mmCIF file of C-alpha atoms in Angstrom:
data_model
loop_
_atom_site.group_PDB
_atom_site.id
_atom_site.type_symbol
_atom_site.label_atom_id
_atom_site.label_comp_id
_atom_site.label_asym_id
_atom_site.label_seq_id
_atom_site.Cartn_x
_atom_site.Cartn_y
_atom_site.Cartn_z
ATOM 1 C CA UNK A 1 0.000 0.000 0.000
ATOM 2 C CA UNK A 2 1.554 3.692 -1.053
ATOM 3 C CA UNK A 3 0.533 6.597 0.686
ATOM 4 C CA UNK A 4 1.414 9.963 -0.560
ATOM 5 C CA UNK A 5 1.340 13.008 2.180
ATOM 6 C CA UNK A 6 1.354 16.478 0.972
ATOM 7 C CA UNK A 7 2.580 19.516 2.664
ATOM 8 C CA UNK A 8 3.108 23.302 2.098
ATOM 9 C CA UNK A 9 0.228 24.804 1.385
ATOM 10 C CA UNK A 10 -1.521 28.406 2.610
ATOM 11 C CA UNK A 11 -2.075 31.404 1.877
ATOM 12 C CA UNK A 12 -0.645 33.658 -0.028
ATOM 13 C CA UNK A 13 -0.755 36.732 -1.809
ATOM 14 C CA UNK A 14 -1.238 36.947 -5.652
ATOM 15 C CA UNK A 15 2.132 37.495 -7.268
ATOM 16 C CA UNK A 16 3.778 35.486 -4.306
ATOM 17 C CA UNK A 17 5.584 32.229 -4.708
ATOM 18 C CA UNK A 18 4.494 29.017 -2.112
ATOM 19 C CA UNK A 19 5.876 25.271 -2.872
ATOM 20 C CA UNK A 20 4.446 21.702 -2.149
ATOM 21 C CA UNK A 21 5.895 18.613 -1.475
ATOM 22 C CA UNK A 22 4.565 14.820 -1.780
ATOM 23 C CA UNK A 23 6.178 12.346 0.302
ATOM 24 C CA UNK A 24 5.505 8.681 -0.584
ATOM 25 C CA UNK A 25 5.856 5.506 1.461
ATOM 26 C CA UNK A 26 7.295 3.772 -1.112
ATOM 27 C CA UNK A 27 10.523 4.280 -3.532
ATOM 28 C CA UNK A 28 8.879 6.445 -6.355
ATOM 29 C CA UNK A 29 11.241 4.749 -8.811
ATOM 30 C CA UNK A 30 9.669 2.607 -11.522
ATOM 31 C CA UNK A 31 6.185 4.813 -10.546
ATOM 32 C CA UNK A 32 4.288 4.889 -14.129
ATOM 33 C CA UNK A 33 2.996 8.994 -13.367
ATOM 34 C CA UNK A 34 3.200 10.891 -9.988
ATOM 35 C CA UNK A 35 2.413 14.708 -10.000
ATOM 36 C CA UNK A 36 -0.311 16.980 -9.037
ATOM 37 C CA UNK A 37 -3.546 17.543 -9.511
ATOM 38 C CA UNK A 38 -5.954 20.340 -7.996
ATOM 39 C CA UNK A 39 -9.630 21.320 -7.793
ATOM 40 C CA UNK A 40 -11.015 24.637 -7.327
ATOM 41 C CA UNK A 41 -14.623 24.879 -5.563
ATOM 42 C CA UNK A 42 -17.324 24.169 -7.927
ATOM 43 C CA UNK A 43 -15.108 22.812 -10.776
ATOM 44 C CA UNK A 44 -13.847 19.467 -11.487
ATOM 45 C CA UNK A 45 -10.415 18.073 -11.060
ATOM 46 C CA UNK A 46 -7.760 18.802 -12.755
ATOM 47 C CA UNK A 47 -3.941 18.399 -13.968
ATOM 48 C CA UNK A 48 -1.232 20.637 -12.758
ATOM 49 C CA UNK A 49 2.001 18.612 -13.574
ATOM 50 C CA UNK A 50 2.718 15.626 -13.815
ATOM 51 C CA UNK A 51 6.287 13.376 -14.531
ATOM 52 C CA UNK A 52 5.319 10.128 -16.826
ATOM 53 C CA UNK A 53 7.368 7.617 -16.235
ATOM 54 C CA UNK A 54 10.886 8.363 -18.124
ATOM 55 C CA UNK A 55 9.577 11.292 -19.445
ATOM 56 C CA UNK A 56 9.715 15.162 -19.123
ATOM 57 C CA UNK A 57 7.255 16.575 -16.704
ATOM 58 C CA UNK A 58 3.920 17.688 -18.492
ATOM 59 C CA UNK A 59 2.133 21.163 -17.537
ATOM 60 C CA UNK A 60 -0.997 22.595 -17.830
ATOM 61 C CA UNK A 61 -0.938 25.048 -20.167
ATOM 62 C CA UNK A 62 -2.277 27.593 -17.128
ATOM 63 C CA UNK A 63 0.993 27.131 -15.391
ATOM 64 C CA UNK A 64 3.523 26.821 -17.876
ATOM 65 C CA UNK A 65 6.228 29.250 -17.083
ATOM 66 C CA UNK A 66 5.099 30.076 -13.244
ATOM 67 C CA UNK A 67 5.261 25.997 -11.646
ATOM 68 C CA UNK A 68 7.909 23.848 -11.785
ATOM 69 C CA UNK A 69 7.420 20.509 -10.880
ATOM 70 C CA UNK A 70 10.774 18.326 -9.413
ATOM 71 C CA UNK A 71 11.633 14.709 -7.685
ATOM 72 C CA UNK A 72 14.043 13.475 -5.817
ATOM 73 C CA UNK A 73 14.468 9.951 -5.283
ATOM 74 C CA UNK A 74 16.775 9.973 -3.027
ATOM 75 C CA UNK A 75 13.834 11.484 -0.254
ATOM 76 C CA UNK A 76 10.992 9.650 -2.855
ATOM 77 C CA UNK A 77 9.050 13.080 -2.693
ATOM 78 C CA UNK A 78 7.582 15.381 -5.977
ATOM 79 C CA UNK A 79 7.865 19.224 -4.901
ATOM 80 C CA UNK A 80 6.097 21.541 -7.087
ATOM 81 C CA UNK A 81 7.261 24.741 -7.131
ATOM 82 C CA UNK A 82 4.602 27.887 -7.747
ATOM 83 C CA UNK A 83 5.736 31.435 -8.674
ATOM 84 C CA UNK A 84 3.666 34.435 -9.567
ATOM 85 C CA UNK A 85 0.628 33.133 -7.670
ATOM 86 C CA UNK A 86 -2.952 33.874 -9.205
ATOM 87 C CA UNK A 87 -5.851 34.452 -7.893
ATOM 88 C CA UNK A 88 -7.251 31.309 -10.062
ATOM 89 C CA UNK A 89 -4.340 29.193 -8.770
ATOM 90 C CA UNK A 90 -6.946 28.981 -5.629
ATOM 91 C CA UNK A 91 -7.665 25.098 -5.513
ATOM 92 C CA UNK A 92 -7.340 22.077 -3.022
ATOM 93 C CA UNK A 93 -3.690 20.051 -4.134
ATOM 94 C CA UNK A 94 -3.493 16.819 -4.785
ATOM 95 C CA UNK A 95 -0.219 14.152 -4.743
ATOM 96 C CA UNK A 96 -0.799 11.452 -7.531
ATOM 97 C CA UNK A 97 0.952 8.587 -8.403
ATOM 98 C CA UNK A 98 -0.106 5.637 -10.658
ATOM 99 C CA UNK A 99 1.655 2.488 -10.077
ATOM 100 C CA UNK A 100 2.018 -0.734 -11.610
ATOM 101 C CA UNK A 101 3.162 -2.995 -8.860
ATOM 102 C CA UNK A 102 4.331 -6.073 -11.175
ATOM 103 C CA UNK A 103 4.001 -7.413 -14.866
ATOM 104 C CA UNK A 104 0.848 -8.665 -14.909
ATOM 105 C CA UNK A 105 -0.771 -6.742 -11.849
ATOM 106 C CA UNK A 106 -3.620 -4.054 -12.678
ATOM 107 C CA UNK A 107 -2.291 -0.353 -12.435
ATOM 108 C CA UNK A 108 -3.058 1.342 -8.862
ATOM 109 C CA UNK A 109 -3.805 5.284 -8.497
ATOM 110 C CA UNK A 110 -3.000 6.782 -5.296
ATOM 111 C CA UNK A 111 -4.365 10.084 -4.187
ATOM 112 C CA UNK A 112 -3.241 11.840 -1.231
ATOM 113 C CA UNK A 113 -5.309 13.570 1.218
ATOM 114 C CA UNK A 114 -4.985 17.062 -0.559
ATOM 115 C CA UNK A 115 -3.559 20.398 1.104
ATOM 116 C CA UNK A 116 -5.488 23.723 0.035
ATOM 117 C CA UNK A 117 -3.830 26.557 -1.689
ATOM 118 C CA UNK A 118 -5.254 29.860 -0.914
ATOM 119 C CA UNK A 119 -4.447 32.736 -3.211
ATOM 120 C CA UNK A 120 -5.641 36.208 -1.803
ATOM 121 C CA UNK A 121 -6.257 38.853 -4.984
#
């Protein structure tokens, strides 16, 4: 069982920078995708970035340029990093990681427990 546990969000003022980090219980090496979603209030889920496995990271196209997403294996955690903060960046964050535990197993998606973002205009 994997458990991802975010950390680092808040408040913050629009323009200002804030950064998140996932910790997972389990080496992220090998993990198919682990990034981070978010949902603002009223609106559906959504992807912020997001490493595939062997891959570059992918962005939305709303953050390219202000988030940079990063791992580190060594501490098996994804940080995202947000600059220029909007007041549309508002949203709950979630840690995600979809893992394939062996050859023929199913795929797994993990969700963490979410940490809120608050930007103030």
């Amino acid at each position: 069982q994997v458990q991802l546990v975010e950390s680092g969000g808040g408040l913050v003022q629009a323009g200002g920078s804030l950064s998140l980090s996932c910790a997972s219980s389990r080496n992220i090496f090998g993990f198919d995708r682990m990034g981070w979603y978010r949902q603002a209030p009223g609106k559906t889920r959504e992807l912020v970035a997001v490493f595939a496995s062997g891959g570059s990271p992918n962005y939305a196209d709303s953050v390219k340029g202000r988030f940079t997403i990063s791992r580190d294996y060594g501490k098996n955690t994804v940080d995202l990093r947000m600059t220029s903060l909007k007041f549309e960046d508002t949203a709950h964050y979630y840690c995600y990681a979809k893992i394939t535990p062996c050859v023929d197993c199913r795929s797994l998606e993990v969700w963490g427990q979410g940490t809120l973002v608050t930007v103030s205009s």
